[in-house]
Coordinates of C-alpha atoms (C1' of nucleotides) in Angstrom, one line a residue:
Chain A
M100 CA 19.7 -57.3 60.4
I101 CA 20.0 -55.8 63.8
I102 CA 22.9 -53.5 64.4
E103 CA 24.0 -53.5 68.0
T104 CA 24.9 -50.2 69.5
T105 CA 25.1 -48.9 73.0
G106 CA 22.9 -45.9 72.5
K107 CA 25.6 -43.3 73.2
T108 CA 26.5 -40.3 71.1
G109 CA 28.2 -42.0 68.2
I110 CA 26.6 -44.5 66.0
N111 CA 28.7 -47.4 67.4
P112 CA 30.8 -46.8 70.5
G113 CA 33.7 -49.1 70.7
H114 CA 32.5 -51.4 73.5
S115 CA 29.6 -52.7 71.5
P116 CA 29.4 -56.5 71.7
K117 CA 31.1 -56.8 68.3
P118 CA 32.7 -54.2 66.1
L119 CA 30.5 -53.0 63.3
Y120 CA 32.6 -54.5 60.5
E121 CA 32.3 -57.9 62.3
Q122 CA 28.6 -57.5 62.4
V123 CA 28.5 -56.8 58.7
K124 CA 30.7 -59.9 58.1
I125 CA 28.3 -62.0 60.1
Y126 CA 25.3 -60.5 58.3
V127 CA 26.8 -61.3 54.9
K128 CA 27.8 -64.8 55.9
S129 CA 24.3 -65.5 57.3
R130 CA 22.7 -64.3 54.0
I131 CA 24.9 -66.7 52.1
K132 CA 24.4 -69.5 54.5
N133 CA 20.6 -69.4 54.5
G134 CA 20.5 -69.3 50.7
D135 CA 19.5 -65.7 50.1
W136 CA 22.6 -65.1 48.2
P137 CA 23.5 -68.3 46.4
C138 CA 26.9 -69.3 45.0
H139 CA 28.2 -67.0 42.2
S140 CA 25.4 -64.5 42.7
Q141 CA 26.1 -60.8 42.9
I142 CA 25.5 -59.3 46.3
P143 CA 24.5 -55.6 46.8
S144 CA 27.1 -53.0 46.1
E145 CA 29.0 -51.2 48.8
H146 CA 27.0 -48.1 48.1
T147 CA 23.7 -50.0 48.5
L148 CA 24.8 -51.6 51.7
V149 CA 25.9 -48.2 53.0
R150 CA 22.4 -46.9 52.4
E151 CA 20.5 -50.0 53.6
M152 CA 22.6 -50.5 56.8
G153 CA 23.3 -47.0 57.7
I154 CA 27.0 -47.7 58.0
S155 CA 29.9 -45.8 56.5
R156 CA 31.5 -47.1 53.3
M157 CA 34.9 -47.7 54.9
T158 CA 33.4 -50.0 57.4
I159 CA 31.3 -51.9 54.8
H160 CA 34.4 -52.0 52.6
R161 CA 36.6 -53.5 55.4
A162 CA 34.0 -56.2 56.1
L163 CA 33.8 -57.2 52.4
R164 CA 37.6 -57.0 51.9
E165 CA 38.2 -59.4 54.8
L166 CA 35.5 -61.8 53.6
T167 CA 37.3 -61.7 50.2
Q168 CA 40.5 -62.4 51.9
E169 CA 38.8 -65.4 53.7
G170 CA 37.6 -66.8 50.4
V171 CA 33.9 -66.1 51.1
L172 CA 33.5 -63.5 48.4
D173 CA 35.1 -62.6 45.0
R174 CA 35.3 -58.9 44.1
I175 CA 36.0 -57.5 40.7
Q176 CA 36.7 -53.8 40.3
G177 CA 34.2 -52.1 38.1
V178 CA 31.9 -55.1 38.1
G179 CA 30.7 -56.1 41.6
T180 CA 30.9 -58.5 44.5
F181 CA 30.0 -62.2 44.2
V182 CA 29.6 -65.1 46.4
A183 CA 32.6 -67.3 46.0
K184 CA 32.4 -71.0 45.4
P185 CA 33.4 -72.7 48.7
P186 CA 36.9 -74.1 48.5
Q187 CA 36.4 -77.7 47.4
G188 CA 38.2 -80.6 49.1
R189 CA 41.2 -78.9 50.4
I190 CA 42.3 -80.2 53.8
T191 CA 45.6 -79.1 55.2
V192 CA 47.8 -81.2 57.3
E193 CA 50.3 -79.5 59.5
M194 CA 53.8 -80.9 60.1
K195 CA 55.5 -79.6 63.1
D196 CA 59.2 -79.8 63.7
I197 CA 60.0 -83.1 65.3
D198 CA 61.2 -81.7 68.6
Q199 CA 58.1 -79.6 68.9
A200 CA 55.8 -82.4 68.0
I201 CA 57.3 -84.6 70.7
R202 CA 57.4 -81.9 73.3
D203 CA 53.8 -80.9 72.6
E204 CA 52.9 -84.4 73.6
G205 CA 54.7 -83.9 76.9
R206 CA 57.5 -86.3 76.0
L207 CA 61.3 -86.1 75.9
H208 CA 63.0 -85.3 72.7
Q209 CA 66.6 -86.4 72.2
A210 CA 68.8 -86.1 69.1
Q211 CA 71.7 -88.5 68.5
V212 CA 74.2 -87.2 65.9
H213 CA 75.7 -90.2 64.1
F214 CA 77.9 -88.0 61.9
H215 CA 78.2 -84.3 61.0
Q216 CA 80.8 -83.5 58.4
A217 CA 81.9 -82.0 55.1
E218 CA 82.0 -84.4 52.2
P219 CA 82.2 -84.4 48.4
L220 CA 78.9 -84.6 46.7
S221 CA 78.0 -87.8 45.0
A222 CA 76.7 -87.9 41.4
E223 CA 73.2 -88.9 42.4
D224 CA 72.9 -86.1 45.0
A225 CA 74.4 -83.4 42.9
L226 CA 71.6 -82.9 40.5
P227 CA 68.7 -82.4 43.0
L228 CA 70.9 -80.1 45.0
G229 CA 71.7 -78.0 42.0
L230 CA 75.4 -78.3 42.6
H231 CA 78.1 -80.3 40.8
E232 CA 79.5 -83.8 41.5
G233 CA 82.5 -83.5 43.8
D234 CA 81.5 -80.1 45.3
E235 CA 81.8 -80.0 49.0
V236 CA 78.6 -80.2 51.0
F237 CA 77.8 -80.5 54.7
R238 CA 75.9 -83.5 55.8
S239 CA 74.4 -84.5 59.1
Y240 CA 72.9 -87.8 60.0
I241 CA 70.7 -87.7 63.1
V242 CA 68.3 -90.1 64.9
H243 CA 65.6 -88.3 66.9
R244 CA 64.2 -90.1 69.9
E245 CA 60.9 -89.8 71.9
N246 CA 61.3 -90.9 75.5
G247 CA 64.3 -92.9 74.4
H248 CA 62.7 -94.7 71.5
P249 CA 63.9 -93.9 68.0
L250 CA 61.2 -92.1 66.1
M251 CA 62.8 -90.4 63.1
L252 CA 66.0 -90.7 61.0
E253 CA 67.2 -87.4 59.5
D254 CA 69.7 -87.4 56.6
R255 CA 70.5 -83.8 55.6
F256 CA 72.6 -82.1 53.0
V257 CA 73.4 -78.4 53.4
N258 CA 74.8 -75.9 51.0
P259 CA 78.0 -74.5 52.6
A260 CA 77.8 -71.3 50.7
L261 CA 74.6 -70.3 52.5
L262 CA 75.3 -71.8 55.9
P263 CA 79.1 -71.7 56.4
D264 CA 78.8 -72.3 60.2
Y265 CA 76.6 -75.4 59.9
L266 CA 79.4 -77.7 61.1
K267 CA 80.0 -75.7 64.2
Q268 CA 76.5 -76.2 65.6
D269 CA 75.6 -78.8 68.2
F270 CA 72.6 -80.5 66.8
S271 CA 72.0 -82.6 69.9
R272 CA 70.8 -79.4 71.5
L273 CA 69.4 -77.5 68.5
T274 CA 67.3 -78.8 65.7
T275 CA 68.8 -78.5 62.2
S276 CA 65.6 -77.0 60.8
R277 CA 65.4 -74.5 63.6
Y278 CA 69.0 -73.5 63.0
I279 CA 68.3 -73.0 59.3
Q280 CA 65.1 -71.0 60.0
D281 CA 66.9 -68.8 62.5
S282 CA 69.8 -68.2 60.2
L283 CA 68.0 -67.3 57.0
S284 CA 64.8 -65.6 56.3
M285 CA 62.2 -65.9 53.6
L286 CA 62.6 -69.7 53.2
S287 CA 60.3 -71.7 50.9
H288 CA 59.9 -75.5 50.9
E289 CA 59.1 -78.2 48.4
Q290 CA 58.4 -81.7 49.7
T291 CA 56.9 -85.1 49.0
I292 CA 55.7 -87.6 51.6
R293 CA 55.5 -91.3 50.7
A294 CA 54.5 -94.4 52.6
V295 CA 57.5 -96.8 52.3
L296 CA 58.8 -99.9 54.0
S297 CA 61.7 -99.8 56.3
T298 CA 65.0 -100.7 54.7
P299 CA 67.9 -102.4 56.4
E300 CA 69.4 -99.0 56.9
T301 CA 66.3 -97.4 58.5
S302 CA 65.6 -100.6 60.5
H303 CA 69.1 -100.4 62.0
F304 CA 69.0 -96.8 63.0
L305 CA 65.4 -96.8 64.1
E306 CA 65.9 -100.1 65.9
L307 CA 63.0 -101.8 64.2
A308 CA 62.7 -105.5 64.7
S309 CA 60.9 -106.2 61.5
T310 CA 59.8 -104.5 58.3
V311 CA 57.3 -101.8 59.1
P312 CA 55.6 -99.1 57.1
C313 CA 57.2 -95.6 57.5
F314 CA 56.6 -92.1 56.3
Q315 CA 59.4 -90.8 54.2
V316 CA 59.6 -87.1 53.7
N317 CA 61.9 -85.6 51.1
R318 CA 62.1 -81.9 51.5
K319 CA 64.1 -79.2 49.7
T320 CA 64.5 -75.8 51.3
W321 CA 65.1 -72.7 49.2
S322 CA 66.3 -69.2 50.1
G323 CA 65.2 -67.1 47.2
N324 CA 66.3 -69.2 44.2
K325 CA 69.2 -71.0 45.9
I326 CA 68.9 -74.4 47.5
V327 CA 69.8 -74.2 51.2
S328 CA 69.2 -77.8 52.2
M329 CA 67.9 -81.2 51.1
V330 CA 66.7 -83.6 53.7
R331 CA 65.3 -87.1 53.9
M332 CA 63.3 -87.9 57.0
V333 CA 62.0 -91.4 57.7
Y334 CA 59.4 -91.7 60.5
S335 CA 58.8 -94.9 62.2
G336 CA 55.3 -95.6 61.0
D337 CA 53.9 -97.4 64.0
R338 CA 54.9 -94.6 66.3
Y339 CA 54.1 -91.5 64.3
Q340 CA 51.0 -90.1 62.7
L341 CA 50.1 -86.9 60.9
T342 CA 47.1 -84.9 61.9
Chain B
M178 CA 62.1 -45.1 52.9
I179 CA 61.0 -43.6 49.6
I180 CA 57.3 -43.2 49.1
E181 CA 56.3 -43.5 45.5
T182 CA 53.7 -41.0 44.3
T183 CA 52.7 -39.7 40.9
G184 CA 53.0 -36.1 41.6
K185 CA 49.4 -35.3 41.0
T186 CA 47.0 -33.4 43.2
G187 CA 46.4 -35.9 45.9
I188 CA 49.2 -37.3 48.1
N189 CA 48.9 -40.7 46.5
P190 CA 46.8 -41.1 43.3
G191 CA 45.5 -44.7 43.0
H192 CA 47.7 -45.7 40.0
S193 CA 50.9 -45.4 42.0
P194 CA 53.1 -48.5 41.5
K195 CA 51.9 -49.9 44.8
P196 CA 49.2 -48.7 47.2
L197 CA 50.6 -46.7 50.2
Y198 CA 49.7 -49.4 52.7
E199 CA 51.6 -51.9 50.7
Q200 CA 54.6 -49.7 50.7
V201 CA 54.3 -49.4 54.5
K202 CA 54.1 -53.2 54.8
I203 CA 57.2 -53.6 52.6
Y204 CA 59.0 -50.9 54.6
V205 CA 58.3 -52.6 57.9
K206 CA 59.2 -56.0 56.6
S207 CA 62.5 -54.7 55.3
R208 CA 63.4 -53.1 58.6
I209 CA 62.7 -56.4 60.3
K210 CA 64.6 -58.4 57.7
N211 CA 67.7 -56.3 57.8
G212 CA 67.8 -56.5 61.6
D213 CA 66.9 -52.9 62.5
W214 CA 63.9 -54.2 64.4
P215 CA 64.9 -57.5 65.9
C216 CA 62.6 -60.3 67.1
H217 CA 60.3 -59.2 70.0
S218 CA 61.5 -55.6 69.9
Q219 CA 58.9 -52.8 69.9
I220 CA 58.5 -50.9 66.7
P221 CA 57.4 -47.2 66.5
S222 CA 53.9 -46.5 67.4
E223 CA 51.2 -45.7 64.8
H224 CA 51.4 -42.0 65.8
T225 CA 55.2 -42.0 65.3
L226 CA 55.0 -43.6 61.9
V227 CA 52.3 -41.2 60.9
R228 CA 54.6 -38.3 61.7
E229 CA 57.8 -39.9 60.3
M230 CA 56.2 -41.1 57.1
G231 CA 53.7 -38.4 56.5
I232 CA 50.9 -40.9 55.9
S233 CA 47.5 -40.9 57.6
R234 CA 46.9 -43.1 60.6
M235 CA 44.2 -45.2 58.9
T236 CA 46.7 -46.2 56.2
I237 CA 49.5 -47.0 58.7
H238 CA 47.0 -48.9 60.8
R239 CA 45.8 -51.0 57.8
A240 CA 49.4 -52.0 57.0
L241 CA 50.2 -52.9 60.6
R242 CA 46.9 -54.8 61.0
E243 CA 47.6 -56.9 57.9
L244 CA 51.1 -57.7 59.0
T245 CA 49.6 -58.8 62.3
Q246 CA 47.2 -61.0 60.5
E247 CA 50.1 -62.4 58.5
G248 CA 52.0 -63.3 61.7
V249 CA 54.8 -60.7 61.2
L250 CA 53.8 -58.5 64.1
D251 CA 52.1 -58.8 67.5
R252 CA 50.0 -56.0 68.7
I253 CA 48.7 -55.3 72.2
Q254 CA 46.2 -52.6 72.8
G255 CA 47.5 -50.1 75.3
V256 CA 51.1 -51.4 75.0
G257 CA 52.5 -51.4 71.5
T258 CA 53.5 -53.2 68.4
F259 CA 56.2 -55.9 68.5
V260 CA 58.1 -58.0 66.0
A261 CA 56.6 -61.5 66.2
K262 CA 58.7 -64.6 66.4
P263 CA 58.8 -66.2 63.0
P264 CA 56.6 -69.3 62.9
Q265 CA 58.9 -72.1 63.7
G266 CA 58.8 -75.4 61.8
R267 CA 55.3 -75.4 60.5
I268 CA 55.0 -76.9 57.1
T269 CA 51.6 -77.5 55.7
V270 CA 50.6 -80.4 53.5
E271 CA 47.5 -80.0 51.3
M272 CA 45.3 -83.0 50.6
K273 CA 43.1 -82.4 47.6
D274 CA 40.0 -84.4 46.9
I275 CA 40.9 -87.7 45.2
D276 CA 39.1 -86.8 41.9
Q277 CA 40.7 -83.4 41.8
A278 CA 44.1 -84.7 42.6
I279 CA 43.9 -87.2 39.7
R280 CA 42.4 -84.8 37.2
D281 CA 45.0 -82.2 38.1
E282 CA 47.6 -84.7 36.9
G283 CA 45.7 -85.0 33.6
R284 CA 44.6 -88.5 34.3
L285 CA 41.2 -90.2 34.3
H286 CA 39.3 -90.6 37.6
Q287 CA 36.7 -93.4 38.0
A288 CA 34.8 -94.4 41.0
Q289 CA 33.5 -97.9 41.4
V290 CA 30.7 -98.2 44.0
H291 CA 30.9 -101.7 45.6
F292 CA 28.0 -101.0 47.9
H293 CA 25.9 -98.0 49.0
Q294 CA 23.2 -98.8 51.6
A295 CA 21.6 -98.3 55.0
E296 CA 22.8 -100.6 57.7
P297 CA 22.6 -100.9 61.5
L298 CA 25.6 -99.5 63.3
S299 CA 28.0 -102.0 64.9
A300 CA 29.2 -101.5 68.4
E301 CA 32.7 -100.6 67.4
D302 CA 31.6 -97.9 65.0
A303 CA 28.9 -96.4 67.3
L304 CA 31.2 -94.7 69.7
P305 CA 33.3 -92.7 67.3
L306 CA 30.3 -91.7 65.4
G307 CA 28.6 -90.4 68.5
L308 CA 25.5 -92.6 67.9
H309 CA 24.2 -95.8 69.5
E310 CA 24.7 -99.4 68.5
G311 CA 21.9 -100.5 66.1
D312 CA 21.1 -97.0 64.9
E313 CA 20.7 -96.9 61.2
V314 CA 23.5 -95.3 59.2
F315 CA 24.3 -94.9 55.6
R316 CA 27.5 -96.5 54.3
S317 CA 29.3 -96.4 51.0
Y318 CA 32.2 -98.5 49.9
I319 CA 34.0 -97.1 46.8
V320 CA 37.2 -97.8 45.0
H321 CA 38.7 -94.8 43.1
R322 CA 40.8 -95.5 40.0
E323 CA 43.4 -93.5 38.2
N324 CA 43.6 -94.4 34.5
G325 CA 42.0 -97.7 35.4
H326 CA 44.3 -98.6 38.2
P327 CA 42.9 -98.7 41.7
L328 CA 44.4 -95.9 43.8
M329 CA 42.2 -95.5 46.9
L330 CA 39.6 -97.4 48.9
E331 CA 37.0 -95.3 50.6
D332 CA 34.8 -96.7 53.4
R333 CA 32.4 -94.1 54.6
F334 CA 29.7 -93.8 57.2
V335 CA 27.2 -91.0 57.0
N336 CA 24.7 -89.6 59.6
P337 CA 21.2 -90.0 58.0
A338 CA 19.8 -87.2 60.1
L339 CA 22.0 -84.7 58.4
L340 CA 22.1 -86.1 54.9
P341 CA 18.8 -87.9 54.3
D342 CA 19.3 -88.0 50.5
Y343 CA 22.7 -89.6 50.7
L344 CA 21.6 -92.9 49.3
K345 CA 19.9 -91.3 46.3
Q346 CA 23.2 -89.9 45.0
D347 CA 25.2 -91.5 42.2
F348 CA 28.7 -91.6 43.6
S349 CA 30.2 -93.0 40.4
R350 CA 29.7 -89.5 39.0
L351 CA 29.9 -87.2 42.1
T352 CA 32.5 -87.6 44.9
T353 CA 31.0 -88.2 48.4
S354 CA 33.1 -85.4 49.9
R355 CA 31.9 -83.0 47.2
Y356 CA 28.3 -84.0 47.8
I357 CA 28.8 -83.4 51.6
Q358 CA 30.5 -80.0 51.1
D359 CA 27.8 -78.9 48.7
S360 CA 25.0 -80.0 51.0
L361 CA 26.2 -78.5 54.3
S362 CA 28.1 -75.5 55.2
M363 CA 30.5 -74.6 57.9
L364 CA 32.1 -78.0 58.0
S365 CA 35.1 -78.8 60.2
H366 CA 37.4 -81.8 60.0
E367 CA 39.5 -83.9 62.3
Q368 CA 41.8 -86.5 60.9
T369 CA 44.8 -88.7 61.3
I370 CA 47.1 -90.1 58.7
R371 CA 49.1 -93.3 59.3
A372 CA 51.5 -95.4 57.3
V373 CA 50.1 -98.9 57.3
L374 CA 50.6 -102.2 55.5
S375 CA 47.9 -103.4 53.1
T376 CA 45.6 -105.9 54.7
P377 CA 43.9 -108.8 52.8
E378 CA 40.8 -106.5 52.4
T379 CA 42.7 -103.6 50.9
S380 CA 44.9 -105.8 48.8
H381 CA 41.8 -107.3 47.3
F382 CA 40.0 -104.1 46.5
L383 CA 43.1 -102.2 45.4
E384 CA 44.3 -105.2 43.4
L385 CA 47.7 -105.3 45.1
A386 CA 49.8 -108.4 44.3
S387 CA 51.8 -108.2 47.6
T388 CA 51.9 -106.4 50.9
V389 CA 52.7 -102.8 50.2
P390 CA 52.9 -99.7 52.4
C391 CA 49.8 -97.5 52.3
F392 CA 48.5 -94.2 53.7
Q393 CA 45.4 -94.6 55.8
V394 CA 43.4 -91.5 56.5
N395 CA 40.7 -91.6 59.1
R396 CA 38.6 -88.4 59.0
K397 CA 35.6 -87.2 60.9
T398 CA 33.6 -84.4 59.5
W399 CA 31.5 -82.1 61.7
S400 CA 28.7 -79.7 61.0
G401 CA 28.6 -77.5 64.1
N402 CA 28.7 -80.0 67.0
K403 CA 27.2 -82.9 65.1
I404 CA 29.1 -85.6 63.3
V405 CA 28.2 -85.7 59.6
S406 CA 30.5 -88.4 58.4
M407 CA 33.3 -90.7 59.3
V408 CA 35.6 -92.1 56.6
R409 CA 38.5 -94.4 56.2
M410 CA 40.6 -93.9 53.1
V411 CA 43.4 -96.2 52.1
Y412 CA 45.8 -95.0 49.4
S413 CA 47.9 -97.4 47.6
G414 CA 51.3 -96.3 48.8
D415 CA 53.4 -97.0 45.7
R416 CA 51.0 -95.0 43.5
Y417 CA 50.3 -92.0 45.7
Q418 CA 52.2 -89.3 47.5
L419 CA 51.5 -86.2 49.5
T420 CA 53.1 -82.9 48.7
Chain C
dT154 C1' 47.1 -39.3 83.1
dA155 C1' 49.5 -40.1 78.9
dG156 C1' 50.3 -43.2 75.3
dT157 C1' 48.9 -47.2 72.9
dG158 C1' 46.1 -49.7 69.5
dG159 C1' 40.8 -50.4 67.7
dT160 C1' 37.1 -48.6 65.4
dC161 C1' 34.2 -45.4 62.8
dT162 C1' 32.9 -41.5 59.8
dA163 C1' 32.2 -38.3 55.7
dG164 C1' 34.1 -37.1 51.9
dA165 C1' 37.3 -37.4 48.3
dC166 C1' 39.9 -39.1 44.1
dC167 C1' 41.0 -43.0 41.4
dA168 C1' 40.9 -47.2 38.1
dC169 C1' 38.1 -50.3 36.0
dC170 C1' 34.1 -52.3 33.4
dC171 C1' 30.1 -52.0 30.5
dG172 C1' 26.4 -50.3 27.8
Chain D
dG186 C1' 28.7 -41.7 31.6
dG187 C1' 27.2 -44.2 35.5
dG188 C1' 28.2 -47.7 38.5
dT189 C1' 31.6 -50.7 40.6
dG190 C1' 35.4 -51.6 43.9
dG191 C1' 40.4 -49.6 45.7
dT192 C1' 42.5 -46.3 48.3
dC193 C1' 43.5 -42.3 51.3
dT194 C1' 42.6 -38.6 54.6
dA195 C1' 41.6 -35.8 58.9
dG196 C1' 39.5 -36.1 62.8
dA197 C1' 37.0 -38.3 66.3
dC198 C1' 35.8 -41.5 70.2
dC199 C1' 36.9 -45.6 72.5
dA200 C1' 39.3 -49.4 75.5
dC201 C1' 43.3 -50.8 77.4
dT202 C1' 47.9 -50.5 79.9
dA203 C1' 51.2 -48.6 82.6
dG204 C1' 53.6 -45.3 85.6

DNA sequence: TAGTGGTCTAGACCACCCG
DNA sequence: GGGTGGTCTAGACCACTAG
């Protein structure tokens, strides 16, 4: 382990190639990577590293804390620091907002609002929304287009108690999800994504000539313990893909 | 802002309800949440917070650094600290390894290896793998079952240079992706997920009676700048969903 | 030049675990 | 009781930005 310094007064002047704590992190990761410190083994204590590397404890501690945060190490107070098991088989897929996804590809996003109204809640929708049958909800039904071609159908229910001004918005200019995110904070989501076949309804609004495979996203949005919105989004499968 | 202490000798003995830096984080987030510090506005400098809150700079700094890491703040050296724009419309989907996903549901995972061999690379597969036509590659073709029912078809190519022992593994007991993750470190992935219709091939191996919508995942795995593996996974759409 | 954030130290007190 | 990690401080030097 070579510690890079600039040979000035202090032990590590700030314009060293990398900060000291970064060098410690790299050092620890290299020891793990080349097998010196195998999975689940205990690594030297902070005190030991302080002695061996000639670096102050706060700096060592920061390096180890950040590596713990990154999932490289596990630390147990009063016991020691251990090499964590690398996270197995977790690959994350990121779903951007539809308008952003389209614009990021350099294409034109348009939203066509088919309706946007208050309506009484049907029995089948009441339960998942956590409201009662007949309660008034806001609903919007929007087709999103990419360079003029229909890409996604959005059928959204909104809780009027939490977003009383929902009906006043112009969702041909502003995305529903953006409006919700800007209006409330600390939102959480719960969703499922299925591969489905287009139905007569989706084929009509997405202008599909035949039956094609689609992504159907069902998403609930919560603010604290209250449901803000429930949305069904159907993506034309031959024109959309997740990465 | 009330700083909780225990009234002992030091300013903040360790068993205070929350560490000081956590209290600072909560304080900052509350000022943002209730609108005192709007989006993009500059918040007080570290020095100011040190004076106003009577807390040392290292502690203030840690709180602000962690909030920056979490995307709540933006910091610019020499300029100041600003409230970050909340991340818009990014929802992440987590894909677990197939065996883990099945076992997490309390069901039985089985893998049926149809073949597992070395073969010359075809022209169409050579380009995406970054190798040349006719180069030898390892290939495995596996059906994964959930409680006996076929759930996913995995067709994988592997670079023999990086995983020479790939053919010696028993993939009815160990998942291919787990073997790869355990054998190499610092892997990165690149993938696309499409909604597709089952083909005669997938219908046969997934024992589908009719044409159904499926998820098709195409994933490349890199170790550094070398391709380790390329896999196509087809999930029976009526039996699988992403969350 | 003044003010900002970025890093580092030496020392301190603490809670926790285990023999 | 001895070792571990968790937190906090006071002060210092640095790099960067702007007026």
